[in-house]
PDB file of C-alpha atoms in Angstrom:
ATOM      1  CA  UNK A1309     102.845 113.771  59.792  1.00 56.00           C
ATOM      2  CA  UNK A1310      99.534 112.715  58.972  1.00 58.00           C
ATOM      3  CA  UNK A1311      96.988 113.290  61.618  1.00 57.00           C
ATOM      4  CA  UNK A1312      95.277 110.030  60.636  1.00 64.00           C
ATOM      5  CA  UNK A1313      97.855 107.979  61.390  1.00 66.00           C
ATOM      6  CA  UNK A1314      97.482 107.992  64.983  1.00 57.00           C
ATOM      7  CA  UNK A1315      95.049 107.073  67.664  1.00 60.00           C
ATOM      8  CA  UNK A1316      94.936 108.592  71.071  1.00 57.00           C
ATOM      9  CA  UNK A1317      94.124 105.611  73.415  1.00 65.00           C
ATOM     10  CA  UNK A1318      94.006 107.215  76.910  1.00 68.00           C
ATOM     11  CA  UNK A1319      96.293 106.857  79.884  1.00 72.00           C
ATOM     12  CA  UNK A1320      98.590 103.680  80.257  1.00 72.00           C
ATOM     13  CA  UNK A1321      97.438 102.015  83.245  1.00 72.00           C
ATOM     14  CA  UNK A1322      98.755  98.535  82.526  1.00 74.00           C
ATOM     15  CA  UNK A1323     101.870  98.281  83.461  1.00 76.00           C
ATOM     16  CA  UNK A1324     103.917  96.703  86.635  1.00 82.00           C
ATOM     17  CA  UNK A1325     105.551  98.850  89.326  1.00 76.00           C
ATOM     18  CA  UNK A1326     107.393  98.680  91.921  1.00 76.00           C
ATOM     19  CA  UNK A1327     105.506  99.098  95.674  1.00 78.00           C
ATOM     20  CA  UNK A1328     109.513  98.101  97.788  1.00 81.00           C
ATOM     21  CA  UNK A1329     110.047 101.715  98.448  1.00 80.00           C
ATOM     22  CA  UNK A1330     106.434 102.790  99.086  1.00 84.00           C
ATOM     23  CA  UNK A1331     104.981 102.178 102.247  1.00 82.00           C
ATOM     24  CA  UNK A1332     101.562 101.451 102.975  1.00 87.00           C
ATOM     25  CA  UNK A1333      98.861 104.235 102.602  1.00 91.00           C
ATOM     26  CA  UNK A1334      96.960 105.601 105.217  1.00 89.00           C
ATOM     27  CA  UNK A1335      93.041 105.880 104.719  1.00 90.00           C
ATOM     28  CA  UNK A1336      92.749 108.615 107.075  1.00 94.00           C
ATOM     29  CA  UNK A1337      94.833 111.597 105.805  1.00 96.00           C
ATOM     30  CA  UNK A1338      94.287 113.581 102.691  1.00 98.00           C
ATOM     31  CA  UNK A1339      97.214 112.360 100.060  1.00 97.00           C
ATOM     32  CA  UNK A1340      99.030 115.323  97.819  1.00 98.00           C
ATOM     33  CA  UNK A1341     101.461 113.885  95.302  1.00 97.00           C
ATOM     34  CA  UNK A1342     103.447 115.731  92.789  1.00 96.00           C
ATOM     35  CA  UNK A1343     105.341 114.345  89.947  1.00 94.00           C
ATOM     36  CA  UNK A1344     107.383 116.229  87.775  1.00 88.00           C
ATOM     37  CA  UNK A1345     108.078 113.357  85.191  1.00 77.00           C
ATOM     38  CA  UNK A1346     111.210 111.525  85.067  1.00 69.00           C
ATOM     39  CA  UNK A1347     112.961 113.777  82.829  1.00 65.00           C
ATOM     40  CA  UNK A1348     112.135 117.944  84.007  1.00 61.00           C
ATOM     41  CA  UNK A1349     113.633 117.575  87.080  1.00 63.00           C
ATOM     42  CA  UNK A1350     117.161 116.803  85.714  1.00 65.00           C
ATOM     43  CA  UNK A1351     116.868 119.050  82.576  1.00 69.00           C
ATOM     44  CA  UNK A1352     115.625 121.596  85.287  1.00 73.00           C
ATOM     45  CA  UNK A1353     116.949 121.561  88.742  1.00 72.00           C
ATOM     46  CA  UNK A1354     115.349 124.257  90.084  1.00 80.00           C
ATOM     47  CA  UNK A1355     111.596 122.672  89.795  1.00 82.00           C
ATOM     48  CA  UNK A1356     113.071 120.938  92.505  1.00 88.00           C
ATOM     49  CA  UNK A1357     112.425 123.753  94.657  1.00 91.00           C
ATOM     50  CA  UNK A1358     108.641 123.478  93.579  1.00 92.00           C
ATOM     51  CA  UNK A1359     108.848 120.308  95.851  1.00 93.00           C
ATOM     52  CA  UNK A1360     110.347 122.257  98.642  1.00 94.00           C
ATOM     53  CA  UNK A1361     107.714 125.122  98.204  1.00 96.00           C
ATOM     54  CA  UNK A1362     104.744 121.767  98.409  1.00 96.00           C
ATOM     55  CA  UNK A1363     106.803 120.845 101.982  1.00 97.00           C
ATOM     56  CA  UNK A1364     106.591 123.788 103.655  1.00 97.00           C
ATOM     57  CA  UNK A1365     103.455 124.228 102.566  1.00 98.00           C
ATOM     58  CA  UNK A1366     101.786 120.963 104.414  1.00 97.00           C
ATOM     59  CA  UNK A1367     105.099 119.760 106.087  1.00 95.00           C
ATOM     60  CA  UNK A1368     104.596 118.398 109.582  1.00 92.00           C
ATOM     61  CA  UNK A1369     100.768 118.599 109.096  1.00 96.00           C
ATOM     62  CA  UNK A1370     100.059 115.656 110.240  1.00 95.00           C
ATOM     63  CA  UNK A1371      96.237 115.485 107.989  1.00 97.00           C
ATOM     64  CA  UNK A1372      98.433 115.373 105.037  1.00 98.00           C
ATOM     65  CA  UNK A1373     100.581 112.805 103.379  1.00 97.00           C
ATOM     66  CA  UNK A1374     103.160 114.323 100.767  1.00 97.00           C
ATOM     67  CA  UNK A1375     103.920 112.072  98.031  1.00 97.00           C
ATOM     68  CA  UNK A1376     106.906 112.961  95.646  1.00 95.00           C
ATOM     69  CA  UNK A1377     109.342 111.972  92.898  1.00 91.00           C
ATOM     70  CA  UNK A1378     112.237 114.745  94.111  1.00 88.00           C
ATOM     71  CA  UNK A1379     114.696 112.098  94.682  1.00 86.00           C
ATOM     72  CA  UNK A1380     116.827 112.891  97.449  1.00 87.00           C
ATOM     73  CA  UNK A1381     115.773 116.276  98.671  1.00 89.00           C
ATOM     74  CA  UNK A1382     117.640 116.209 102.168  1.00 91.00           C
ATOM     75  CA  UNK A1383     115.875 116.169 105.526  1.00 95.00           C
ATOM     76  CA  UNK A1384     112.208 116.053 105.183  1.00 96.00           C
ATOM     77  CA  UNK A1385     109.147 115.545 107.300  1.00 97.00           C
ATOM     78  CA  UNK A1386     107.452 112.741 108.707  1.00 95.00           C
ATOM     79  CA  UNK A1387     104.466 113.199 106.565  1.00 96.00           C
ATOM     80  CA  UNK A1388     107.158 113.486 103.311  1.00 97.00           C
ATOM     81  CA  UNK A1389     108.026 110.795 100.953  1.00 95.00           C
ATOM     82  CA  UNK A1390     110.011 111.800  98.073  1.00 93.00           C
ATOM     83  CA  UNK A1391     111.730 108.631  95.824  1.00 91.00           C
ATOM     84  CA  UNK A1392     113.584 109.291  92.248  1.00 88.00           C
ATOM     85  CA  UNK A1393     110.268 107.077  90.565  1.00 88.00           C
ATOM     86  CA  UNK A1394     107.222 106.860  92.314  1.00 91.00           C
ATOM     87  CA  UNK A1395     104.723 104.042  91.399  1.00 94.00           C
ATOM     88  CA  UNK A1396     102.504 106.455  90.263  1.00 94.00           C
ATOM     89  CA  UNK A1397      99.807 104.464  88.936  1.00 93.00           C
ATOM     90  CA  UNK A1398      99.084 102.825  92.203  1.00 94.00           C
ATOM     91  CA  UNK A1399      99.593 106.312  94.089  1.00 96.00           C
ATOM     92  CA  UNK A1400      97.172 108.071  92.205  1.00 96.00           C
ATOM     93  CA  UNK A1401      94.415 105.851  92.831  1.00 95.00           C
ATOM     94  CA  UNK A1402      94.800 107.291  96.208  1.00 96.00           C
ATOM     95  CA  UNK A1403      95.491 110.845  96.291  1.00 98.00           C
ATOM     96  CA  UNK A1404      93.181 113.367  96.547  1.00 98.00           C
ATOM     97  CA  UNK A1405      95.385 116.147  94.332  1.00 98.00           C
ATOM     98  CA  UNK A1406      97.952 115.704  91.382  1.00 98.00           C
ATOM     99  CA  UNK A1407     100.189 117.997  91.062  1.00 97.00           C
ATOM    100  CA  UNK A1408     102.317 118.102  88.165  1.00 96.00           C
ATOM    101  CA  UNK A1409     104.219 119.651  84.671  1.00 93.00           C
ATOM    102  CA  UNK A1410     101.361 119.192  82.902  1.00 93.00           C
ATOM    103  CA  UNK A1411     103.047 116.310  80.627  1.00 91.00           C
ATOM    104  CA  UNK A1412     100.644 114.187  78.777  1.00 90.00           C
ATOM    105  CA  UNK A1413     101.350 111.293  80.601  1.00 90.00           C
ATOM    106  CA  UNK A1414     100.864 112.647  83.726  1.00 93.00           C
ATOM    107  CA  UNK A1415      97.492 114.247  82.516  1.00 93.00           C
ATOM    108  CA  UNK A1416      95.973 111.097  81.497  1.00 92.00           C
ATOM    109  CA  UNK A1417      96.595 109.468  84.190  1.00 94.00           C
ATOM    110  CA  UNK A1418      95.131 111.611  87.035  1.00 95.00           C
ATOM    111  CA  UNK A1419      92.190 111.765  84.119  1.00 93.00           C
ATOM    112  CA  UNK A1420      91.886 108.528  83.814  1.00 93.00           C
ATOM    113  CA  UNK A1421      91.336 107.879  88.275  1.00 95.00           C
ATOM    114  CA  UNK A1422      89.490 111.315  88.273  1.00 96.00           C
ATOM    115  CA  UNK A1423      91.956 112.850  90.796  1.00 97.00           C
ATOM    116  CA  UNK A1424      92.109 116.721  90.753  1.00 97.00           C
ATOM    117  CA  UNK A1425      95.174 118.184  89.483  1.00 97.00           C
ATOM    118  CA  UNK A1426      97.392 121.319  89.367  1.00 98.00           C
ATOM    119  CA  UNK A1427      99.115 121.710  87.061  1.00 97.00           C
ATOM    120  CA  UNK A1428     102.490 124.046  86.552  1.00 95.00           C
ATOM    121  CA  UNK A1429     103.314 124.208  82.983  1.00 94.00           C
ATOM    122  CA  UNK A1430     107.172 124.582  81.907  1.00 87.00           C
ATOM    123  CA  UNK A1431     107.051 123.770  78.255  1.00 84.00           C
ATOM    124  CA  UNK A1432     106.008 123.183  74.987  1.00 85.00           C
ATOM    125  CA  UNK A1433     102.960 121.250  74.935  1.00 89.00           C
ATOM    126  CA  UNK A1434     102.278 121.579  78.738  1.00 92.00           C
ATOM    127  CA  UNK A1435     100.812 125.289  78.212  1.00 94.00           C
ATOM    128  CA  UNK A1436      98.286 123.745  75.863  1.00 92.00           C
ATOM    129  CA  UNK A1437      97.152 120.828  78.035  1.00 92.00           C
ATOM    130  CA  UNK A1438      97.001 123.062  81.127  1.00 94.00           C
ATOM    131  CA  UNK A1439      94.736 125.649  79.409  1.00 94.00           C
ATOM    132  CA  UNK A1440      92.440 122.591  78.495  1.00 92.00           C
ATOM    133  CA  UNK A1441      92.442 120.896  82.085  1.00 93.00           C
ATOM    134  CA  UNK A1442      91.469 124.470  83.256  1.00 95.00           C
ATOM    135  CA  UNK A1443      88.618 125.040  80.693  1.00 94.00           C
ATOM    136  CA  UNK A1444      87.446 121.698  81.067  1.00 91.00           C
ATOM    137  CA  UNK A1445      86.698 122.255  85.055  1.00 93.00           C
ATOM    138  CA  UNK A1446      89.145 119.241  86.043  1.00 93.00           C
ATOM    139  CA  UNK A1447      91.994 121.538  87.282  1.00 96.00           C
ATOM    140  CA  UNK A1448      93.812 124.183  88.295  1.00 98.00           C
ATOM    141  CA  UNK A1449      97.021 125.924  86.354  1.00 97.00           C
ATOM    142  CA  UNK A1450      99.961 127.748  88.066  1.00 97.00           C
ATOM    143  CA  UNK A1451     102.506 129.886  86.739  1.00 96.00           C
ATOM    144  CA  UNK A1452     105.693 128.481  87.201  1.00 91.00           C
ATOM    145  CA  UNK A1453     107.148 131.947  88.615  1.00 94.00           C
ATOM    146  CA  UNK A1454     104.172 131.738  90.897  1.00 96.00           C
ATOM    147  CA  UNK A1455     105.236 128.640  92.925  1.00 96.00           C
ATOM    148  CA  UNK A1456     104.903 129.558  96.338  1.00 97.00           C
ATOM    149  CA  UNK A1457     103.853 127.519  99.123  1.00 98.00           C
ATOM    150  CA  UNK A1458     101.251 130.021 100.000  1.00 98.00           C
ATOM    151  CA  UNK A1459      99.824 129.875  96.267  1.00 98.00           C
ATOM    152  CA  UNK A1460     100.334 125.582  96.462  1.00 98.00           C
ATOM    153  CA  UNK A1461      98.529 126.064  99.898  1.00 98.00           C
ATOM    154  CA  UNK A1462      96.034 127.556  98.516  1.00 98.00           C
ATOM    155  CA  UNK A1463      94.926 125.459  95.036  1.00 98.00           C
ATOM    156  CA  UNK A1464      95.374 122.534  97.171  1.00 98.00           C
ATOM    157  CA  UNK A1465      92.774 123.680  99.364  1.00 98.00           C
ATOM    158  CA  UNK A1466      90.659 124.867  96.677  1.00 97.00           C
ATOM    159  CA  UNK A1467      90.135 121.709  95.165  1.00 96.00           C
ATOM    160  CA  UNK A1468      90.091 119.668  98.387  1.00 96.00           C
TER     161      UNK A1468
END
């Protein structure tokens, strides 16, 4: 591969998505969304109890709106949405903290609408952009083994 054969354009923020399953956003409560990707979460089904970790963490608290692509993740809370695909585009111009693997695509995009982020890193090149988000001030990095929903609690509330 020759390095300059490619150009690193940013995030991909034009593109169409789907609001159906997404209801309207309130103004007055603090938005946390976490996205996973579309692929981890079926390579990987026990990031899925990251998600569960995020609801008991600010379940039922009625300041917070939970935003999620878990798919179907049984019973949840009133302040819970989790879908397979989240519009994620138009979500993150509302939330007030990302949280995700750490996947390029994911990183540009909460870069590119200046949301803060944590970020749990499971592979490969996720390591490298977490240690970057850190350094540059525009995040915080977890350790997967670390996922608690006192330690999500608490990064949350650090960067809010």
């Amino acid at each position: 591969l020759n390095p300059q054969n490619f150009t690193f354009m940013g995030a991909m923020v034009d593109r169409e998505e789907d609001l159906s399953l997404l209801p309207e956003l309130p103004k007055n409560k603090k938005i946390i969304t976490m996205s996973l990707g579309t692929i981890l979460p079926d390579e990987d089904p026990s990031v899925l109890e990251w998600y569960r970790e995020l609801i008991k963490a600010f379940g039922d608290n009625d300041d917070y709106l939970i935003i999620m692509n878990g798919g179907d993740l049984g019973p949840l809370p009133k302040n819970c949405i989790s879908l397979k695909r989240i519009p994620q585009l138009h979500v993150l111009q509302h939330t007030d903290v990302f949280i995700h693997h750490a996947g390029m695509n994911s990183l540009n995009e909460g870069l590119h609408y200046n949301v803060p982020m944590i970020v749990i890193p499971h592979s490969k090149d996720q390591f490298i952009n977490a240690a970057r988000l850190v350094e540059t001030g525009r995040g915080l990095s977890l350790s997967k083994s670390k996922v608690t929903a006192e330690n999500l609690k608490q990064k949350v509330l650090e960067l809010l």
